[in-house]
Coordinates of C-alpha atoms and ligand atoms in Angstrom, one line a residue:
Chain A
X186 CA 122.3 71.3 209.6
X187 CA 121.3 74.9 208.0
X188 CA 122.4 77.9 210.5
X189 CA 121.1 81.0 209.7
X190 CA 122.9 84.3 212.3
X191 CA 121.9 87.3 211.7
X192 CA 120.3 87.8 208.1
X193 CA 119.9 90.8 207.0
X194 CA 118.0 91.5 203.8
X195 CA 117.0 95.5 202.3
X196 CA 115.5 96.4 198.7
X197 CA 115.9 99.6 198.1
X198 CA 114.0 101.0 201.3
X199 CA 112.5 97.9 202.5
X200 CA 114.4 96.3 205.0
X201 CA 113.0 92.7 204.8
X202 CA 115.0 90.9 206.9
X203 CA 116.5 92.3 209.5
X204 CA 118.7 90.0 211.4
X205 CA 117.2 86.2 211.2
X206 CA 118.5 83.6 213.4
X207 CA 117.4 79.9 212.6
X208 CA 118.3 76.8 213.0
X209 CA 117.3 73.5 210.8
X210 CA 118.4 70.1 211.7
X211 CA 119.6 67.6 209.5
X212 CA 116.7 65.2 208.7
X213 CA 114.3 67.5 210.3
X214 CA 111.6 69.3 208.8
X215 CA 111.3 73.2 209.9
X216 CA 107.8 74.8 208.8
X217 CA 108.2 79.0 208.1
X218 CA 105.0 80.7 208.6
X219 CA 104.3 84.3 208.3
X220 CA 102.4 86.9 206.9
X221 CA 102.5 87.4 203.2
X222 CA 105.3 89.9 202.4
X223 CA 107.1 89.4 205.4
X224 CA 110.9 87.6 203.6
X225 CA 109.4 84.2 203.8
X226 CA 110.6 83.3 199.9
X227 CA 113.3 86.1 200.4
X228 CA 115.0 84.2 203.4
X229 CA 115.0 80.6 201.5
X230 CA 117.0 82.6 198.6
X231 CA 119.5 83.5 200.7
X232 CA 120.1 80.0 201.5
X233 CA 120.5 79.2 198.1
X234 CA 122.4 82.1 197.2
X235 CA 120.1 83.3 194.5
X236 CA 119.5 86.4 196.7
X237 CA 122.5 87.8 198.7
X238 CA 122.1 88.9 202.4
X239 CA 123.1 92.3 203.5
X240 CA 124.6 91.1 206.6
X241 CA 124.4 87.6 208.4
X242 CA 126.2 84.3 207.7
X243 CA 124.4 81.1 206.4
X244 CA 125.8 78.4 206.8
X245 CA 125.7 74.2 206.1
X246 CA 127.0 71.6 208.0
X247 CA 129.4 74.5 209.0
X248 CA 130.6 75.7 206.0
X249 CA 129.9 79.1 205.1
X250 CA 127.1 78.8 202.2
X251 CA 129.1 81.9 200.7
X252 CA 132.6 80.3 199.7
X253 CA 131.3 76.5 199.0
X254 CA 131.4 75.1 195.6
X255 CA 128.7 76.0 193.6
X256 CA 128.0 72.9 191.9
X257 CA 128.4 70.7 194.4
X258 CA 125.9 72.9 197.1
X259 CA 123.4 73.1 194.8
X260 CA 123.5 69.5 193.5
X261 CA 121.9 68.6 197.4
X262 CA 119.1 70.7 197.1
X263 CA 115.8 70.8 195.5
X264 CA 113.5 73.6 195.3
X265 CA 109.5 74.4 194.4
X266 CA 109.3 78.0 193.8
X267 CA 106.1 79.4 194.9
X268 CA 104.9 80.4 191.7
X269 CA 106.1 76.8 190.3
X270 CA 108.6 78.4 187.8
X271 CA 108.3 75.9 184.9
X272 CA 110.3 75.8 181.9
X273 CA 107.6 76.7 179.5
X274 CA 109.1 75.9 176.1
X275 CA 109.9 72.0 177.5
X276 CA 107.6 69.2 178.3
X277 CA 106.5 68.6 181.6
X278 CA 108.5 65.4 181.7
X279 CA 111.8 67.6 180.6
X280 CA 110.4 69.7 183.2
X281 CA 110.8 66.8 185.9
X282 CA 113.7 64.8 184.3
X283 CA 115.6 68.5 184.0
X284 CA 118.6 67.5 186.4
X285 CA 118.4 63.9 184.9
X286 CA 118.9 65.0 181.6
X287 CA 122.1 66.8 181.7
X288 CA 125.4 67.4 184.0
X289 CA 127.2 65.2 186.6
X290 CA 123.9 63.2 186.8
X291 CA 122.7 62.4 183.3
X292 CA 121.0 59.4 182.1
X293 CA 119.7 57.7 179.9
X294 CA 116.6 59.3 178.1
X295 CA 113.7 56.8 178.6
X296 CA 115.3 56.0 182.3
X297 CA 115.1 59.7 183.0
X298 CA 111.5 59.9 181.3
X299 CA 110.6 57.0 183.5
X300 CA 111.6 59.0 186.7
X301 CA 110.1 62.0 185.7
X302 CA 106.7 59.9 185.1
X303 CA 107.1 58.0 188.8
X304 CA 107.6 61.3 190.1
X305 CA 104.3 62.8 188.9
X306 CA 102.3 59.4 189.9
X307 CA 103.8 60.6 193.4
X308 CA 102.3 63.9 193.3
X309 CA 99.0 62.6 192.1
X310 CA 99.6 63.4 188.2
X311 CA 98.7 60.7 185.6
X312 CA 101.2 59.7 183.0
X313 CA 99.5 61.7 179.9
X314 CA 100.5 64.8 181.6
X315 CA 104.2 64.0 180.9
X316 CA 103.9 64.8 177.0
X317 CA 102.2 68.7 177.4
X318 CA 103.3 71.4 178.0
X319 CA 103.3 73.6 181.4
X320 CA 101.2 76.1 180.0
X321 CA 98.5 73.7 178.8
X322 CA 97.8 72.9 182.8
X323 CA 95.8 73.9 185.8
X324 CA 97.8 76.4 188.1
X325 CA 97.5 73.4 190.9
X326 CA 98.6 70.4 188.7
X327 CA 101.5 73.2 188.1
X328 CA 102.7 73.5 191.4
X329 CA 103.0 70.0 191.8
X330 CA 104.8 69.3 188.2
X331 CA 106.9 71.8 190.2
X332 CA 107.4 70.0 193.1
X333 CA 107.6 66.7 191.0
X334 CA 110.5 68.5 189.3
X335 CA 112.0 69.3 193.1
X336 CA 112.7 66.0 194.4
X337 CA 113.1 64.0 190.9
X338 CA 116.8 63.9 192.0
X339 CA 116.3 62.8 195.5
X340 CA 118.3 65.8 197.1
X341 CA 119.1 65.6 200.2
X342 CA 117.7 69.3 201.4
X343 CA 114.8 70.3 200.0
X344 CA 112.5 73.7 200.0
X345 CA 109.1 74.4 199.6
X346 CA 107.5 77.4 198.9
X347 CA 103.8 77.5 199.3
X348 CA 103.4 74.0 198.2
X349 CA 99.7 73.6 199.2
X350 CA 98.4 76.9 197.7
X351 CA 96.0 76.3 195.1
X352 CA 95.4 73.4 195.6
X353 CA 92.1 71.1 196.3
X354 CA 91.8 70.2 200.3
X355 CA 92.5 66.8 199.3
X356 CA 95.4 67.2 196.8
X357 CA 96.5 69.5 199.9
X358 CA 96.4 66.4 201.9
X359 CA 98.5 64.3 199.3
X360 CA 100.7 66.8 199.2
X361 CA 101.4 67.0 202.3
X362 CA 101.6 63.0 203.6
X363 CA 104.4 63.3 200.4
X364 CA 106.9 65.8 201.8
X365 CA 106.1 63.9 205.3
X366 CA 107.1 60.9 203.6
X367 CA 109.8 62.8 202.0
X368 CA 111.5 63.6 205.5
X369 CA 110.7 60.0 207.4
X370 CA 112.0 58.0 204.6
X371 CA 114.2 59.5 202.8
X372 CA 115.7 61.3 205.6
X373 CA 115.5 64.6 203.7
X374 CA 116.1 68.1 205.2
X375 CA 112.7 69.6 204.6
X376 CA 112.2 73.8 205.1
X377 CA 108.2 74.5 204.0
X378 CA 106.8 77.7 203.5
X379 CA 103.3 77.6 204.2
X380 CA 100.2 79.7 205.1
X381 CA 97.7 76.9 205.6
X382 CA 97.7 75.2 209.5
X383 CA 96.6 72.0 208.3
X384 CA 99.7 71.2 206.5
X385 CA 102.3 72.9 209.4
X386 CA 100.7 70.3 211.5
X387 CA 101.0 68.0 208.7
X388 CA 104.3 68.4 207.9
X389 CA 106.7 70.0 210.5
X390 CA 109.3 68.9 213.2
X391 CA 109.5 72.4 213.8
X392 CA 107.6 75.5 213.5
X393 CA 109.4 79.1 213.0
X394 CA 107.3 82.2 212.3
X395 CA 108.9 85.4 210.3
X396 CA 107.5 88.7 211.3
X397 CA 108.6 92.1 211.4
X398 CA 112.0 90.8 209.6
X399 CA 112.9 88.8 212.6
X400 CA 112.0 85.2 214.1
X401 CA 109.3 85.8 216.2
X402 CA 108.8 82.1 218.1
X403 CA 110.5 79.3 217.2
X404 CA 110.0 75.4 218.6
X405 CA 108.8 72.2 218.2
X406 CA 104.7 71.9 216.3
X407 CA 104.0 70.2 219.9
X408 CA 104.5 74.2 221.6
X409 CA 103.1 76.2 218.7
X410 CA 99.3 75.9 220.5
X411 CA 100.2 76.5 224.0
X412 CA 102.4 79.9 223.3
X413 CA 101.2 83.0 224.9
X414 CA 103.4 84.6 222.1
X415 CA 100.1 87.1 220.9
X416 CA 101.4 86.9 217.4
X417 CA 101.6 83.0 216.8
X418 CA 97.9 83.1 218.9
X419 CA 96.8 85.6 216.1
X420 CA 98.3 83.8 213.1
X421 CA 97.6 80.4 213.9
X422 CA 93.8 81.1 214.9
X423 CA 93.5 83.7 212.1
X424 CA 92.0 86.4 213.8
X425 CA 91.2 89.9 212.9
X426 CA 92.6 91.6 215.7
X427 CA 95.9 91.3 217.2
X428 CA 99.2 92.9 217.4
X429 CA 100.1 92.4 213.1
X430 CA 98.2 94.7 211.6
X431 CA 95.6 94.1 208.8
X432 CA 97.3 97.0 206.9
X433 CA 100.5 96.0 205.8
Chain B
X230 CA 117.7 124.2 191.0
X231 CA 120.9 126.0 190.5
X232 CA 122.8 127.3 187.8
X233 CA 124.7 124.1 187.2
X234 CA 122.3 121.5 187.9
X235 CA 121.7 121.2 183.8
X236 CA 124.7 120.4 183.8
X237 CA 124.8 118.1 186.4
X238 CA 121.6 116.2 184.7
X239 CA 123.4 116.1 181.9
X240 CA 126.9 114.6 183.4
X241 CA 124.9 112.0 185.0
X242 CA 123.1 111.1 181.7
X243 CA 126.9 110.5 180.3
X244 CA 127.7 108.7 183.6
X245 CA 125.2 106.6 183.8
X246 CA 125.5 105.8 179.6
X247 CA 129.4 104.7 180.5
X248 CA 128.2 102.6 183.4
X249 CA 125.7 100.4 181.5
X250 CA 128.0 100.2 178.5
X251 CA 131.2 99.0 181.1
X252 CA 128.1 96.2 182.1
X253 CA 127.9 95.2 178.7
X254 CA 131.1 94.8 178.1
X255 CA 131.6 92.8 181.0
X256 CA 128.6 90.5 179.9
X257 CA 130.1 90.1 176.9
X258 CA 133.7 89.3 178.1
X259 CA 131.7 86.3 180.9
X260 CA 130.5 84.7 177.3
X261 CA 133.8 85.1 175.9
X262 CA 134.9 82.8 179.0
X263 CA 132.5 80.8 179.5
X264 CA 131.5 79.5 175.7
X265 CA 134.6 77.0 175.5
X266 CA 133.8 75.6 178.4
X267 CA 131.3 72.2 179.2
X268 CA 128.8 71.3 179.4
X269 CA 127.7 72.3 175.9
X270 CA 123.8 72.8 175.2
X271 CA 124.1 71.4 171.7
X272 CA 119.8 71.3 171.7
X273 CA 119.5 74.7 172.5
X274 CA 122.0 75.8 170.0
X275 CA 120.6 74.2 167.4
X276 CA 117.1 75.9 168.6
X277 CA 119.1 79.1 168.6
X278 CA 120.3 78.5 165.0
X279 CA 116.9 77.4 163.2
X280 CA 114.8 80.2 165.2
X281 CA 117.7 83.5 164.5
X282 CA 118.6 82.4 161.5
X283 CA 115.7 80.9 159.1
X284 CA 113.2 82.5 160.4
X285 CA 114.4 85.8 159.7
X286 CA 115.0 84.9 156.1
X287 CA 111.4 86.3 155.0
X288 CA 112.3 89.8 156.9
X289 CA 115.9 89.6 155.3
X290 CA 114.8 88.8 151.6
X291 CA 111.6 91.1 151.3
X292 CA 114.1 94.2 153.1
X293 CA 116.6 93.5 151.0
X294 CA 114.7 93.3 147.5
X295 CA 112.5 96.5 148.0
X296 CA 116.0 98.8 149.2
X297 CA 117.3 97.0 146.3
X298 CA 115.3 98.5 143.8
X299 CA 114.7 101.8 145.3
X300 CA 118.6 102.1 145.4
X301 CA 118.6 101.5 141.8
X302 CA 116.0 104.1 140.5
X303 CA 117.5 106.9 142.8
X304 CA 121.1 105.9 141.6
X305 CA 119.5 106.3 138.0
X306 CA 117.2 109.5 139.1
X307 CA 120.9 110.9 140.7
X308 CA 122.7 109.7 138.3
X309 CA 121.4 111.5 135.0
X310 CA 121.7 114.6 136.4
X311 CA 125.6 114.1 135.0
X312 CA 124.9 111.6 132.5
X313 CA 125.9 108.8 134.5
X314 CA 123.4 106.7 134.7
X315 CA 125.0 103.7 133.6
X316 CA 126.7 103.4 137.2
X317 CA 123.5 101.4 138.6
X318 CA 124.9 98.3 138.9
X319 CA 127.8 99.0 140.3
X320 CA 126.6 101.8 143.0
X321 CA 123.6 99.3 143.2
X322 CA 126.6 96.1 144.0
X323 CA 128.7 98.2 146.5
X324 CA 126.1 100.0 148.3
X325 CA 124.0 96.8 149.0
X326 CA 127.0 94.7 149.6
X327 CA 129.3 97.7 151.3
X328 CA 126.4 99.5 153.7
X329 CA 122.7 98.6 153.5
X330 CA 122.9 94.8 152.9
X331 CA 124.9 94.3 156.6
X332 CA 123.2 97.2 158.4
X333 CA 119.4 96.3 157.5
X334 CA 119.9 92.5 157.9
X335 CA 121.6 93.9 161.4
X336 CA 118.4 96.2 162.0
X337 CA 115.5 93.8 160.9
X338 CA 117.5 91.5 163.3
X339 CA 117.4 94.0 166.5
X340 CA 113.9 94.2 165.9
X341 CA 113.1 90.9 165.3
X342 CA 115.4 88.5 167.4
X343 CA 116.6 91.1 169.7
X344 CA 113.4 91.4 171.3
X345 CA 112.2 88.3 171.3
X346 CA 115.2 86.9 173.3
X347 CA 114.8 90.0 175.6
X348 CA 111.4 89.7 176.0
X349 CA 111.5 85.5 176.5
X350 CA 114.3 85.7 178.6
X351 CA 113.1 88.6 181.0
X352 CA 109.8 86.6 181.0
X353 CA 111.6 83.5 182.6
X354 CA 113.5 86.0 184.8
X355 CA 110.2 87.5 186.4
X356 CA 108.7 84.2 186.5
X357 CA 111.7 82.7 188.7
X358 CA 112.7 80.2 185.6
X359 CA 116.4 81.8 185.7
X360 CA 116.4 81.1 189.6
X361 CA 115.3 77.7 189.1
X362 CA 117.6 77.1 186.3
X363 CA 120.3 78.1 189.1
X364 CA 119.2 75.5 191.7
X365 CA 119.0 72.6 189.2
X366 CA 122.6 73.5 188.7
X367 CA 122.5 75.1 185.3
X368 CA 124.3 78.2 184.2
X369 CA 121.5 80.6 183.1
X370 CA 124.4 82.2 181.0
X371 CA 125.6 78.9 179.2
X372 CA 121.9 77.4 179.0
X373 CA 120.4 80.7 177.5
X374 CA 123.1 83.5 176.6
X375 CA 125.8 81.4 174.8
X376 CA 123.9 79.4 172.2
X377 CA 121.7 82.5 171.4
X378 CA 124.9 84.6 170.5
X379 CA 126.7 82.0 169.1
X380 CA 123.8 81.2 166.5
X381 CA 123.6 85.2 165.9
X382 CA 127.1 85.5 165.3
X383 CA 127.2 82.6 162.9
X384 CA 123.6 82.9 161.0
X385 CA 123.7 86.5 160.8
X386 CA 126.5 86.9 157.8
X387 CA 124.8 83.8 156.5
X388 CA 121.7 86.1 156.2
X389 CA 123.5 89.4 155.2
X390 CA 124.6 87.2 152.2
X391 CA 121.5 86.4 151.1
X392 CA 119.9 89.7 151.8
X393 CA 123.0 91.3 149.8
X394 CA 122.6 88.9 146.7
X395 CA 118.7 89.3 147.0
X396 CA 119.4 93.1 147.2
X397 CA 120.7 93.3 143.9
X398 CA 118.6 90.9 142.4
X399 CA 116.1 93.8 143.7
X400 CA 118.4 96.4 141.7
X401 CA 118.7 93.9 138.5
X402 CA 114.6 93.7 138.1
X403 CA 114.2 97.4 138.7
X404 CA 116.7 98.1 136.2
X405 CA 116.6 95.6 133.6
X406 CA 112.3 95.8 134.1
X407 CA 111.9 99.6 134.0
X408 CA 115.0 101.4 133.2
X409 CA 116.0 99.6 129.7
X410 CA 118.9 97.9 131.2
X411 CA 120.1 94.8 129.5
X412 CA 120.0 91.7 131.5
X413 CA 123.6 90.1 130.7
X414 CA 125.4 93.3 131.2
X415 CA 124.1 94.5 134.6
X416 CA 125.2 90.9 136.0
X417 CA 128.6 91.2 134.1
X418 CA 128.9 94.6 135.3
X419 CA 128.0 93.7 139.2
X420 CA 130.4 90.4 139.6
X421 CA 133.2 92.6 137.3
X422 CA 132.8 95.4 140.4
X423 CA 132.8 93.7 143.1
X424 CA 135.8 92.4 145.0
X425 CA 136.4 90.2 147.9
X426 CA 137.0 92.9 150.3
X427 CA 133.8 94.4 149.5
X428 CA 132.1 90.7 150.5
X429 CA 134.5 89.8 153.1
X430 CA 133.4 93.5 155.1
X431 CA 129.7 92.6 154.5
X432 CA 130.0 88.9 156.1
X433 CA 132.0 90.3 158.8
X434 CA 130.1 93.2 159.9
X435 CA 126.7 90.8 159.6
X436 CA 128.5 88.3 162.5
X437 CA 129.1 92.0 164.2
X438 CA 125.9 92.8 164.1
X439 CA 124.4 89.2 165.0
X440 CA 126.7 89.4 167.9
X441 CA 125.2 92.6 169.5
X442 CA 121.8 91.9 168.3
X443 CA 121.7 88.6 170.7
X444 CA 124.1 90.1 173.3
X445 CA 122.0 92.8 174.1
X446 CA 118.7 90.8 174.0
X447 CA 120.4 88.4 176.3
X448 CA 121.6 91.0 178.3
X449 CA 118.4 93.2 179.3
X450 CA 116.4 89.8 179.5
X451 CA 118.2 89.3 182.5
X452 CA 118.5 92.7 183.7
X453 CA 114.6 92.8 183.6
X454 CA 112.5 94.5 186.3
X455 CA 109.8 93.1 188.3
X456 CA 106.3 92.4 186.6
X457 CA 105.2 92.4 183.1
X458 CA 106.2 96.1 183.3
X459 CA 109.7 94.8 183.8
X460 CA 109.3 92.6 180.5
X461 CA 108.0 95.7 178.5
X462 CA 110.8 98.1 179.7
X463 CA 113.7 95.5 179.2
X464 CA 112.5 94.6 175.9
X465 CA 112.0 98.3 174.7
X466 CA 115.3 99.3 176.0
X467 CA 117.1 96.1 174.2
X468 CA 115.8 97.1 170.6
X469 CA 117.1 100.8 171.0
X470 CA 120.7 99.9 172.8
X471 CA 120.7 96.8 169.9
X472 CA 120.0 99.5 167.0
X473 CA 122.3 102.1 167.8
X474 CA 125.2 99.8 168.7
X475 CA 125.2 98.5 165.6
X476 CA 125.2 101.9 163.8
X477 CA 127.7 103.0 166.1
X478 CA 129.6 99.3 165.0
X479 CA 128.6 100.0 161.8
X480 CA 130.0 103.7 161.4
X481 CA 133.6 101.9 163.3
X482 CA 133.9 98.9 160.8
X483 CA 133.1 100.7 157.6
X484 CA 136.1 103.5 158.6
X485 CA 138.4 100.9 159.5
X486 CA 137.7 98.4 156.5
X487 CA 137.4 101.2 154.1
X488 CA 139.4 104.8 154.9
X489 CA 142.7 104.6 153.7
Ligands
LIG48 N1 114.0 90.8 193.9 C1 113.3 91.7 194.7 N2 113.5 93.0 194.5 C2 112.8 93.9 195.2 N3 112.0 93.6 196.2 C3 111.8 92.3 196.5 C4 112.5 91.3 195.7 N4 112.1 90.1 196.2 C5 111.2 90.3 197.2 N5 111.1 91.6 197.4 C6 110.2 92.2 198.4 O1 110.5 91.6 199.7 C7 109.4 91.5 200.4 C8 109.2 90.0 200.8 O2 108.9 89.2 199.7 P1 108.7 87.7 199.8 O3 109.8 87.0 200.5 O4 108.3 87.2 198.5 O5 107.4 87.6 200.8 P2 106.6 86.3 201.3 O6 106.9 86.2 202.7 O7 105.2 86.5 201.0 O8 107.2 85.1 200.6 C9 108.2 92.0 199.6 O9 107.9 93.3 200.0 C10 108.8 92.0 198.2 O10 108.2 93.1 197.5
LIG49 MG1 106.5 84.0 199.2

């Protein structure tokens, strides 16, 4: 289980986050929506510790985030950035394979290869992609060498930012029956960022939506419809008017 | 504004110039620590190696041969004011080998390798690549920073030695072409000058200089701002810190090695 208490996040003069509290389930799959710019990619840093809260504790399966071993923490997770974040000088096989081709879990070069080409298949990328190179692709076919590259290791906790952006409607849907499948079967800890409603009801267990710096409504995808909460209303039906402002 | 706040600017100029160069010395002291240890990135060292080192050797040599033979025809020029213009090879040998062969190679370096390892690694720091190097458990700093300096450190005097004997080749044509030197005597008279101290000082102050030139590329790369604004301003900024730390290194070497 990932416990979030109080995050607190500032740059400079813009306080971002200002005191999250979440909660994530082991095994369960917890969709953040939000407007863009609200901490969305911010608060899944802090998890990872690439970005250090201000304030708050994080914390998994107890232990504080902050004092656990590096290695080891970050050997359970995968992650898709939102803008894919591709090594551009390596293949996007070496891309995929990256884990699988160096530290505590190296192997073999054509077994890792092989992976990294199973992998792609599952995110709807033929096998001649493996041999180019990231910046010879589509921004779409990108993100998913991205999130090819995100579960290649089978982590146990894995993050999506924005996975479904760019994408066709139908790759969307691929995409999202994947991280679905992801959660069911693998029993992964899945925690999505998404803008797009199809894929929240796609995807999530959960449902949590960031505005303002804080958790706004939290619960299960079953309750996000009937809330009288005015901002979920607004977000999930995409309407102009509403209490979030169109200025932001 | 107030009578001291000139002052003030000025104190937190100096301030500020301390601050960043405590940073780099702490950078530098984390790949001190860090380079024995595993895992080892023996692919990207060896990328290191082959992009720092020969692919700088066209800069290195056509530097080095045209300071080369501009030395000698000012030594000459200088020279015969007080008859003395058969010093060439030898003012040619130790000012090539002594001063302009390491700093040059050291400059052309900065301006070459310096910012392209600030500008490719601030690149991968706007574009998240350093944070996803992070989460697949990889040390930015051992993946990126140690086989960069290691293979400036290393290739560096390699390439001072070339640019130094390619420098006075540049002196030897100019002389032996134009000023009526004879061929067997200017060699005779370089190799009869020079000692091992003079070659030794040159090789070290080259792995100097390759040190600093990668550090600080390295360094601002992952220092870099937001944007491809961020890129331009980190990659600017590492040429100029690069430069004058390595005429600053320079001035420090040549008056330990060389003031009695
Ligand atoms: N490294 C950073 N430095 C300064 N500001 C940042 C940084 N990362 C994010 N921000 C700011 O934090 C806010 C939230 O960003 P982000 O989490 O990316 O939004 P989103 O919800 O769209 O993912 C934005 O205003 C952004 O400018
Ligand atoms: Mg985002």
């Amino acid at each position: 289980m990932i416990a979030l208490t109080g995050v607190e996040k500032t740059f400079g003069a813009n306080r971002v986050l200002r005191g999250v509290d979440l909660q994530i389930a082991r095994g369960s799959s917890m969709v953040i929506i939000g407007g863009s710019g609200t901490g969305k990619s911010v608060l899944l840093k802090c998890v990872l510790g690439l970005v250090s809260p201000d304030a708050g504790r994080i914390t998994l399966d107890g232990e504080d985030v902050a004092h656990a071993e590096r290695d080891a923490f970050l050997a359970r997770f995968g992650m898709l950035f939102q803008g894919g974040a591709l090594f551009d000088s390596l293949k996007v096989w070496e891309n995929v394979a990256f884990r699988l081709l160096r530290g505590a879990r190296k192997r073999p070069k054509a077994e890792a290869r092989e992976i990294a080409i199973e992998k792609l298949r599952r995110v709807g990328l033929r096998p001649e992609v493996a041999d180019q190179l990231p910046g010879e692709l589509s921004g779409g076919m990108q993100k998913r060498v991205g999130l090819a590259r995100a579960i290649a290791a089978e982590p146990e906790i894995i993050f999506f930012d924005e996975p479904t952006t760019g994408l066709d409607p139908i790759m969307a849907g691929v995409i999202n029956e994947l991280i679905r499948e992801i959660v069911v079967e693998m029993g992964a800890t899945a925690m999505t960022i998404t803008h797009d409603m199809t894929s929240v009801r796609a995807i999530a267990d959960n449902v949590a939506m960031l505005h303002g710096g804080l958790i706004r409504w939290t619960g299960p995808v079953a309750d996000m419809d009937a809330t009288s909460d005015p901002y979920v209303q607004q977000f999930i039906h995409g309407r102009a008017e509403g209490p979030i402002a169109s200025v932001r | 504004m107030t009578l001291t706040s000139p002052l003030a600017a000025i104190g937190r100029a100096f301030l500020a110039l301390l601050a960043s160069f405590g940073r780099i010395v702490i950078f530098a002291g984390q790949v001190f620590v860090l380079a024995p240890r595993r895992p080892f990135y023996l692919r990207e060292c060896g990328q290191a190696l082959v992009q720092i080192g020969w692919f700088s050797l066209p800069v290195v040599g056509l530097t080095a041969v045209f300071t080369g033979g501009a030395l000698a025809l000012q030594i000459y020029s200088g020279g015969s004011r007080f008859n003395a213009e058969a010093v060439v090879p030898q003012i040619v040998a130790i000012g090539m080998v002594r001063e302009l062969g390491p700093v040059l190679v050291g400059l052309m370096v900065a301006a070459r390798v310096t910012s392209s390892i600030a500008a490719e690694i601030a690149t991968m720091k706007v574009t998240e690549q350093i944070d996803a190097l992070v989460t697949l458990s990889t040390n930015p700093m051992k993946y990126l920073t140690i086989p960069r300096v290691l293979a400036g450190t290393l290739t560096v005097p390699l390439l001072v030695g070339i640019g130094d004997i390619i420098g006075v080749m540049g002196g030897f044509m100019v002389a032996t072409g134009q000023l009526g030197f004879n061929r067997a005597g200017y060699i005779q008279n370089t190799v009869d000058f020079l000692t091992l101290p003079d070659i030794a000082s040159s090789l070290v102050k080259g792995a100097a200089f390759g040190f600093i030139a990668t550090l600080i590329g390295c360094y601002q790369g992952m220092r870099s701002g937001r944007g491809a604004q961020g890129v331009g301003a980190a990659t600017k900024t590492a040429v100029a810190t690069a430069s004058v730390l390595i005429l600053a290194a320079n001035f420090l070497l040549t008056s330990l090695m060389f003031s009695q």
